[in-house]
Amino acid sequence: MNLFANGTLDTPLGLLLALVVGSGFGFWLERAGFGSSRKLTAIFYLQDFAVLKVMFSAMVTAAIGLQLLAATGHVDLGALYVPESIVWPQAVGGLVFGAGFVVGGWCPGTAAVGLASGKLDALVFLVGAGLGSLAFAALQPFVGDFLHAGTCAIGSLPQALGVSPALGAAVLAAVALAAFVGATKVERIMHKRNP
Amino acid sequence: MPRPYWNPYVAGAGLGLVLLFSYLVLGTGLGASGAITRAAVVAAHGLAPAAVEQNPWLGSYYADGQNPLAYYLVAMFVGTLLGGLLSSFAAGRIAPGVERGPTAGIGLRLCLALVGGALAGIGARFASGCTSGMALSGGALLQTGSFVFTGACFAAAFALAPMVRKEWR
């Protein structure tokens, strides 16, 4: 089943399944502690690397799962919706988004979970994000060309580097493991200094 | 007393399985910012319908008589709220309030939440996605743009963190 490929994402069945997927998403975000903006921003003060650990574990789990399912013929990677790589607007968007993350304390998904836990600052952040979307509409005529800058025919990183996607997923897992070891060391040092 | 959070690697693996399930069943990954944009467009349409419909970018959400909210990412966002509610309720973590550092005022915190939200909203539209759709879902498919976005996001957040230290620590 692939509702995107069938063009049935926005049918009642698609909306229901998206609701189910979203519930799982919200559940695990909250279990991880991401309904707390202080916990989310603690990584930027080197106090708590849960953001890095959770994000990298999730990315690696899904990346390896997708490669295994594709290798055994259970999923056609070519039929999935792939977020397009347009590197220049994504670099600029990432910088602006990151500023919003540390100043506002949330990202859109975690703010939903924060709101569900009763945080008023999460609601205000979501209102701000809505206003930001409308501000983008005003900016759009001036940056329209830039929004398509840097497609450079590069989709995935393994493709751009000329290696197999399976090797790419394995390298991602190795980088994640190294980051987990490093992050845990930094956490220990910071807690000793500042218990 | 609220229960402790779960181990980050366990929570991350759980999140990864949800993402995998999403790709298997929906054929697409997770997303959150799209629903916020659509809700904002609908709110703006309520206030000034003609202005929204005449704007080329905003008006596209209403093209061919569409309802901007009848969209899978909106349903996913409602699900995210429900899943978060279930988990925080079960763990005794529902605590109405404004979360901030010990020396930060409520007014300052809420202003910064609004400003930060606006920046995140603009940034997500430049990048065509946020930490869910671009960083996580694209990253699982090893997309170059997703790694560029994630790197830029963390670089900016680390660089600005000292300026807003009082808000958090």
Short mmCIF file of C-alpha atoms in Angstrom, two decimals:
data_model
loop_
_atom_site.label_atom_id
_atom_site.label_comp_id
_atom_site.label_asym_id
_atom_site.label_seq_id
_atom_site.Cartn_x
_atom_site.Cartn_y
_atom_site.Cartn_z
CA MET A 1 0.00 0.00 0.00
CA ASN A 2 1.33 3.42 -0.96
CA LEU A 3 -1.38 6.08 -0.82
CA PHE A 4 0.95 8.76 -2.23
CA ALA A 5 1.60 6.69 -5.38
CA ASN A 6 -2.13 5.92 -5.70
CA GLY A 7 -2.99 9.60 -5.30
CA THR A 8 -5.33 8.77 -2.38
CA LEU A 9 -3.56 10.57 0.49
CA ASP A 10 -6.36 13.11 0.88
CA THR A 11 -9.24 10.63 0.85
CA PRO A 12 -11.02 9.72 4.15
CA LEU A 13 -8.88 6.55 4.44
CA GLY A 14 -5.69 8.55 3.82
CA LEU A 15 -6.64 11.18 6.39
CA LEU A 16 -7.46 8.47 8.94
CA LEU A 17 -4.13 6.70 8.40
CA ALA A 18 -2.28 10.04 8.57
CA LEU A 19 -4.04 10.65 11.91
CA VAL A 20 -2.80 7.25 13.14
CA VAL A 21 0.77 7.98 11.96
CA GLY A 22 0.60 11.41 13.63
CA SER A 23 -0.52 9.87 16.92
CA GLY A 24 2.52 7.61 16.92
CA PHE A 25 4.72 10.59 16.06
CA GLY A 26 3.30 12.70 18.92
CA PHE A 27 3.46 9.81 21.37
CA TRP A 28 7.16 9.12 20.82
CA LEU A 29 8.10 12.81 20.75
CA GLU A 30 6.46 13.24 24.15
CA ARG A 31 8.00 10.02 25.56
CA ALA A 32 11.42 11.38 24.54
CA GLY A 33 10.78 14.52 26.60
CA PHE A 34 10.21 16.79 23.61
CA GLY A 35 7.10 18.34 25.16
CA SER A 36 9.60 20.46 27.14
CA SER A 37 11.32 23.44 25.50
CA ARG A 38 14.01 23.54 28.21
CA LYS A 39 14.92 19.94 27.45
CA LEU A 40 14.94 20.65 23.69
CA THR A 41 17.20 23.70 24.01
CA ALA A 42 19.54 22.08 26.56
CA ILE A 43 21.59 20.66 23.66
CA PHE A 44 22.64 24.19 22.69
CA TYR A 45 24.23 24.60 26.15
CA LEU A 46 25.82 21.10 25.92
CA GLN A 47 23.76 19.92 28.91
CA ASP A 48 21.51 17.24 27.37
CA PHE A 49 21.96 15.69 23.93
CA ALA A 50 18.55 13.95 23.81
CA VAL A 51 17.68 15.89 20.63
CA LEU A 52 20.71 14.49 18.82
CA LYS A 53 20.25 10.97 20.23
CA VAL A 54 16.55 10.74 19.40
CA MET A 55 16.82 12.32 15.94
CA PHE A 56 19.81 10.25 14.86
CA SER A 57 18.30 6.99 16.25
CA ALA A 58 15.05 7.67 14.41
CA MET A 59 16.80 8.58 11.16
CA VAL A 60 19.08 5.52 11.26
CA THR A 61 16.21 3.14 12.18
CA ALA A 62 14.10 4.38 9.28
CA ALA A 63 17.05 4.57 6.83
CA ILE A 64 18.19 1.00 7.53
CA GLY A 65 14.59 -0.24 7.60
CA LEU A 66 13.89 1.34 4.20
CA GLN A 67 17.06 -0.13 2.67
CA LEU A 68 16.25 -3.62 4.04
CA LEU A 69 12.64 -3.46 2.86
CA ALA A 70 13.76 -2.21 -0.56
CA ALA A 71 16.41 -4.96 -0.87
CA THR A 72 13.82 -7.64 -0.06
CA GLY A 73 11.31 -6.15 -2.50
CA HIS A 74 8.81 -4.97 0.12
CA VAL A 75 9.01 -1.29 -0.76
CA ASP A 76 9.74 0.59 -3.98
CA LEU A 77 11.91 3.55 -2.97
CA GLY A 78 11.24 5.16 -6.36
CA ALA A 79 7.50 5.34 -5.63
CA LEU A 80 7.87 7.26 -2.35
CA TYR A 81 7.44 10.98 -1.95
CA VAL A 82 10.98 12.32 -1.60
CA PRO A 83 11.56 15.81 -0.15
CA GLU A 84 13.32 17.61 -2.98
CA SER A 85 16.91 18.83 -2.49
CA ILE A 86 17.18 22.53 -3.35
CA VAL A 87 20.30 23.27 -1.39
CA TRP A 88 20.55 27.09 -1.33
CA PRO A 89 17.08 27.91 -0.02
CA GLN A 90 17.44 24.93 2.31
CA ALA A 91 20.70 26.33 3.72
CA VAL A 92 19.13 29.76 4.25
CA GLY A 93 15.86 28.25 5.51
CA GLY A 94 17.84 26.05 7.90
CA LEU A 95 19.70 29.06 9.34
CA VAL A 96 16.48 31.04 9.88
CA PHE A 97 14.68 27.97 11.22
CA GLY A 98 17.54 27.18 13.63
CA ALA A 99 17.42 30.76 14.96
CA GLY A 100 13.68 30.29 15.51
CA PHE A 101 14.31 26.97 17.25
CA VAL A 102 16.68 28.33 19.92
CA VAL A 103 14.85 31.65 20.38
CA GLY A 104 11.35 30.13 20.40
CA GLY A 105 12.29 26.85 22.09
CA TRP A 106 10.29 24.60 19.79
CA CYS A 107 10.00 23.28 16.28
CA PRO A 108 6.55 22.74 14.73
CA GLY A 109 6.13 19.05 15.71
CA THR A 110 7.46 19.43 19.25
CA ALA A 111 5.33 22.57 19.78
CA ALA A 112 2.25 20.44 19.06
CA VAL A 113 3.35 18.03 21.79
CA GLY A 114 4.20 20.93 24.12
CA LEU A 115 0.74 22.38 23.56
CA ALA A 116 -0.79 18.97 24.32
CA SER A 117 1.13 19.03 27.66
CA GLY A 118 -0.37 22.43 28.49
CA LYS A 119 2.51 24.76 27.59
CA LEU A 120 1.26 28.25 26.71
CA ASP A 121 4.61 29.14 25.12
CA ALA A 122 4.06 26.28 22.64
CA LEU A 123 0.72 27.78 21.58
CA VAL A 124 2.34 31.22 21.15
CA PHE A 125 5.15 29.62 19.11
CA LEU A 126 2.58 27.95 16.82
CA VAL A 127 0.76 31.27 16.31
CA GLY A 128 4.15 32.83 15.48
CA ALA A 129 4.88 30.04 13.00
CA GLY A 130 1.51 30.69 11.33
CA LEU A 131 2.32 34.40 11.08
CA GLY A 132 5.75 33.50 9.69
CA SER A 133 4.08 31.43 6.95
CA LEU A 134 1.95 34.45 6.01
CA ALA A 135 5.03 36.70 6.06
CA PHE A 136 6.62 34.26 3.63
CA ALA A 137 3.73 34.93 1.23
CA ALA A 138 4.75 38.61 1.25
CA LEU A 139 8.42 37.73 0.68
CA GLN A 140 7.72 35.12 -1.98
CA PRO A 141 7.58 37.47 -5.03
CA PHE A 142 11.07 38.81 -4.17
CA VAL A 143 12.72 35.44 -3.51
CA GLY A 144 10.86 33.28 -6.05
CA ASP A 145 13.95 32.59 -8.19
CA PHE A 146 16.15 31.92 -5.17
CA LEU A 147 13.72 29.23 -3.97
CA HIS A 148 14.77 27.10 -6.94
CA ALA A 149 18.52 27.77 -6.63
CA GLY A 150 20.84 24.81 -6.23
CA THR A 151 18.86 21.84 -7.46
CA CYS A 152 22.07 20.75 -9.29
CA ALA A 153 20.50 17.37 -10.13
CA ILE A 154 21.50 16.06 -6.72
CA GLY A 155 18.89 14.01 -4.94
CA SER A 156 20.42 11.81 -2.31
CA LEU A 157 23.92 12.22 -0.92
CA PRO A 158 25.00 8.65 -1.88
CA GLN A 159 23.82 9.39 -5.44
CA ALA A 160 25.83 12.63 -5.54
CA LEU A 161 28.92 10.79 -4.24
CA GLY A 162 28.39 7.80 -6.54
CA VAL A 163 28.01 5.16 -3.82
CA SER A 164 25.16 2.73 -3.14
CA PRO A 165 22.30 3.84 -0.86
CA ALA A 166 22.95 0.81 1.37
CA LEU A 167 26.50 2.04 1.98
CA GLY A 168 25.07 5.51 2.63
CA ALA A 169 22.74 4.13 5.32
CA ALA A 170 25.63 2.19 6.89
CA VAL A 171 27.82 5.32 6.97
CA LEU A 172 24.93 7.30 8.52
CA ALA A 173 24.68 4.62 11.25
CA ALA A 174 28.43 4.79 11.91
CA VAL A 175 28.37 8.60 12.11
CA ALA A 176 25.40 8.37 14.51
CA LEU A 177 27.23 5.89 16.77
CA ALA A 178 30.30 8.14 16.89
CA ALA A 179 28.06 11.13 17.69
CA PHE A 180 26.37 9.17 20.53
CA VAL A 181 29.74 8.34 22.11
CA GLY A 182 30.96 11.93 21.75
CA ALA A 183 27.72 13.45 23.06
CA THR A 184 27.67 11.19 26.11
CA LYS A 185 31.28 12.17 26.91
CA VAL A 186 30.43 15.89 26.67
CA GLU A 187 27.37 15.37 28.91
CA ARG A 188 29.56 13.68 31.57
CA ILE A 189 32.14 16.48 31.48
CA MET A 190 29.46 19.18 31.74
CA HIS A 191 27.69 17.44 34.63
CA LYS A 192 30.93 17.10 36.58
CA ARG A 193 31.66 20.78 36.08
CA ASN A 194 28.12 21.91 36.79
CA PRO A 195 26.27 19.17 38.74
CA MET B 1 5.30 13.34 40.38
CA PRO B 2 5.62 13.05 36.61
CA ARG B 3 7.26 9.83 35.42
CA PRO B 4 10.76 10.03 33.90
CA TYR B 5 11.20 10.36 30.13
CA TRP B 6 12.07 7.23 28.23
CA ASN B 7 15.57 6.37 27.11
CA PRO B 8 16.40 8.57 24.08
CA TYR B 9 17.63 5.66 21.95
CA VAL B 10 14.42 3.70 22.65
CA ALA B 11 12.26 6.76 21.91
CA GLY B 12 14.32 7.43 18.76
CA ALA B 13 13.88 3.83 17.55
CA GLY B 14 10.12 4.11 18.21
CA LEU B 15 9.99 7.36 16.25
CA GLY B 16 11.99 5.73 13.44
CA LEU B 17 9.51 2.85 13.25
CA VAL B 18 6.62 5.33 13.01
CA LEU B 19 8.48 7.06 10.15
CA LEU B 20 9.08 3.69 8.46
CA PHE B 21 5.38 2.82 8.86
CA SER B 22 4.48 6.19 7.35
CA TYR B 23 6.65 5.53 4.28
CA LEU B 24 5.21 2.00 3.92
CA VAL B 25 1.55 2.93 4.22
CA LEU B 26 1.24 6.58 3.22
CA GLY B 27 4.21 6.53 0.83
CA THR B 28 5.49 9.72 2.41
CA GLY B 29 7.23 10.70 5.63
CA LEU B 30 6.25 12.82 8.61
CA GLY B 31 5.50 16.55 8.56
CA ALA B 32 4.31 19.30 10.87
CA SER B 33 4.89 22.77 9.40
CA GLY B 34 2.54 22.21 6.44
CA ALA B 35 -0.49 21.97 8.75
CA ILE B 36 0.46 25.20 10.55
CA THR B 37 0.81 27.04 7.23
CA ARG B 38 -2.58 25.75 6.10
CA ALA B 39 -4.25 26.75 9.38
CA ALA B 40 -2.74 30.25 9.05
CA VAL B 41 -3.94 30.55 5.44
CA VAL B 42 -7.47 29.54 6.49
CA ALA B 43 -7.42 32.06 9.37
CA ALA B 44 -6.21 34.81 7.01
CA HIS B 45 -8.90 33.80 4.50
CA GLY B 46 -11.53 34.25 7.22
CA LEU B 47 -10.33 37.83 7.76
CA ALA B 48 -9.61 38.86 4.17
CA PRO B 49 -10.87 36.28 1.65
CA ALA B 50 -10.24 38.36 -1.47
CA ALA B 51 -6.67 39.26 -0.52
CA VAL B 52 -5.80 35.61 0.14
CA GLU B 53 -7.39 34.33 -3.07
CA GLN B 54 -5.66 37.00 -5.18
CA ASN B 55 -2.20 36.33 -3.71
CA PRO B 56 -0.50 33.88 -6.08
CA TRP B 57 1.09 31.79 -3.31
CA LEU B 58 -1.70 31.89 -0.71
CA GLY B 59 -4.39 31.60 -3.36
CA SER B 60 -2.92 28.29 -4.59
CA TYR B 61 -4.23 26.68 -1.38
CA TYR B 62 -7.77 27.54 -2.56
CA ALA B 63 -7.23 26.65 -6.25
CA ASP B 64 -10.07 24.64 -7.88
CA GLY B 65 -12.33 25.13 -4.85
CA GLN B 66 -10.06 23.10 -2.56
CA ASN B 67 -10.41 23.09 1.21
CA PRO B 68 -6.86 23.71 2.53
CA LEU B 69 -7.60 21.67 5.64
CA ALA B 70 -8.69 18.50 3.78
CA TYR B 71 -5.04 17.46 3.52
CA TYR B 72 -3.14 14.54 5.03
CA LEU B 73 -0.61 16.74 6.88
CA VAL B 74 -3.45 18.48 8.72
CA ALA B 75 -4.78 15.08 9.88
CA MET B 76 -1.23 14.12 10.87
CA PHE B 77 -0.89 17.28 12.97
CA VAL B 78 -4.18 16.53 14.77
CA GLY B 79 -2.80 13.03 15.41
CA THR B 80 0.45 14.51 16.77
CA LEU B 81 -1.58 16.57 19.26
CA LEU B 82 -3.58 13.48 20.29
CA GLY B 83 -0.50 11.25 20.64
CA GLY B 84 1.27 13.92 22.69
CA LEU B 85 -1.81 14.31 24.87
CA LEU B 86 -2.08 10.56 25.46
CA SER B 87 1.60 10.22 26.36
CA SER B 88 1.80 13.27 28.62
CA PHE B 89 -1.45 12.30 30.37
CA ALA B 90 -0.28 8.72 30.95
CA ALA B 91 3.02 9.99 32.38
CA GLY B 92 1.39 12.64 34.59
CA ARG B 93 3.18 15.39 32.69
CA ILE B 94 0.27 17.69 31.77
CA ALA B 95 1.33 20.93 33.44
CA PRO B 96 -0.29 24.17 32.24
CA GLY B 97 2.20 27.03 32.31
CA VAL B 98 4.99 28.89 30.54
CA GLU B 99 8.24 26.97 30.50
CA ARG B 100 11.40 29.07 30.92
CA GLY B 101 14.72 29.37 32.76
CA PRO B 102 14.72 30.18 36.50
CA THR B 103 15.46 33.89 35.98
CA ALA B 104 13.41 34.55 32.82
CA GLY B 105 10.14 36.51 32.97
CA ILE B 106 6.89 35.22 31.46
CA GLY B 107 6.43 38.28 29.23
CA LEU B 108 9.91 37.99 27.73
CA ARG B 109 9.52 34.26 27.22
CA LEU B 110 6.20 34.62 25.38
CA CYS B 111 7.57 37.43 23.16
CA LEU B 112 10.55 35.27 22.24
CA ALA B 113 8.25 32.29 21.61
CA LEU B 114 6.30 34.44 19.11
CA VAL B 115 9.45 35.77 17.40
CA GLY B 116 11.04 32.32 17.33
CA GLY B 117 7.85 30.83 15.93
CA ALA B 118 7.75 33.44 13.16
CA LEU B 119 11.40 32.73 12.23
CA ALA B 120 10.74 28.98 12.22
CA GLY B 121 7.64 29.52 10.09
CA ILE B 122 9.55 31.57 7.50
CA GLY B 123 12.54 29.21 7.54
CA ALA B 124 10.35 26.14 7.04
CA ARG B 125 8.74 27.67 3.93
CA PHE B 126 12.15 28.61 2.45
CA ALA B 127 13.33 25.04 3.00
CA SER B 128 10.01 23.38 2.03
CA GLY B 129 9.89 21.61 5.38
CA CYS B 130 10.90 21.60 9.04
CA THR B 131 12.70 19.23 11.40
CA SER B 132 10.03 16.54 10.75
CA GLY B 133 9.54 16.71 7.00
CA MET B 134 12.93 17.96 5.88
CA ALA B 135 15.50 16.90 8.52
CA LEU B 136 14.05 13.58 9.71
CA SER B 137 11.98 12.25 6.80
CA GLY B 138 14.41 13.45 4.13
CA GLY B 139 17.39 12.34 6.20
CA ALA B 140 16.04 8.77 6.36
CA LEU B 141 16.11 8.83 2.54
CA LEU B 142 19.65 10.30 2.71
CA GLN B 143 18.66 13.47 0.85
CA THR B 144 21.43 16.03 0.35
CA GLY B 145 19.10 18.96 1.02
CA SER B 146 18.00 17.41 4.32
CA PHE B 147 21.57 17.23 5.59
CA VAL B 148 22.21 20.82 4.42
CA PHE B 149 19.06 21.98 6.24
CA THR B 150 19.89 20.08 9.45
CA GLY B 151 23.48 21.35 9.48
CA ALA B 152 22.40 24.96 8.93
CA CYS B 153 19.67 24.68 11.56
CA PHE B 154 22.01 23.44 14.30
CA ALA B 155 24.80 25.84 13.30
CA ALA B 156 22.48 28.85 13.67
CA ALA B 157 20.97 27.57 16.92
CA PHE B 158 24.37 26.94 18.53
CA ALA B 159 25.65 30.33 17.34
CA LEU B 160 22.67 32.23 18.79
CA ALA B 161 22.32 30.19 22.00
CA PRO B 162 24.63 32.41 24.14
CA MET B 163 22.43 35.44 23.34
CA VAL B 164 19.30 33.81 24.76
CA ARG B 165 20.98 31.88 27.57
CA LYS B 166 18.93 33.66 30.24
CA GLU B 167 15.72 32.45 28.60
CA TRP B 168 16.66 28.81 29.24
CA ARG B 169 19.37 28.19 31.85
#
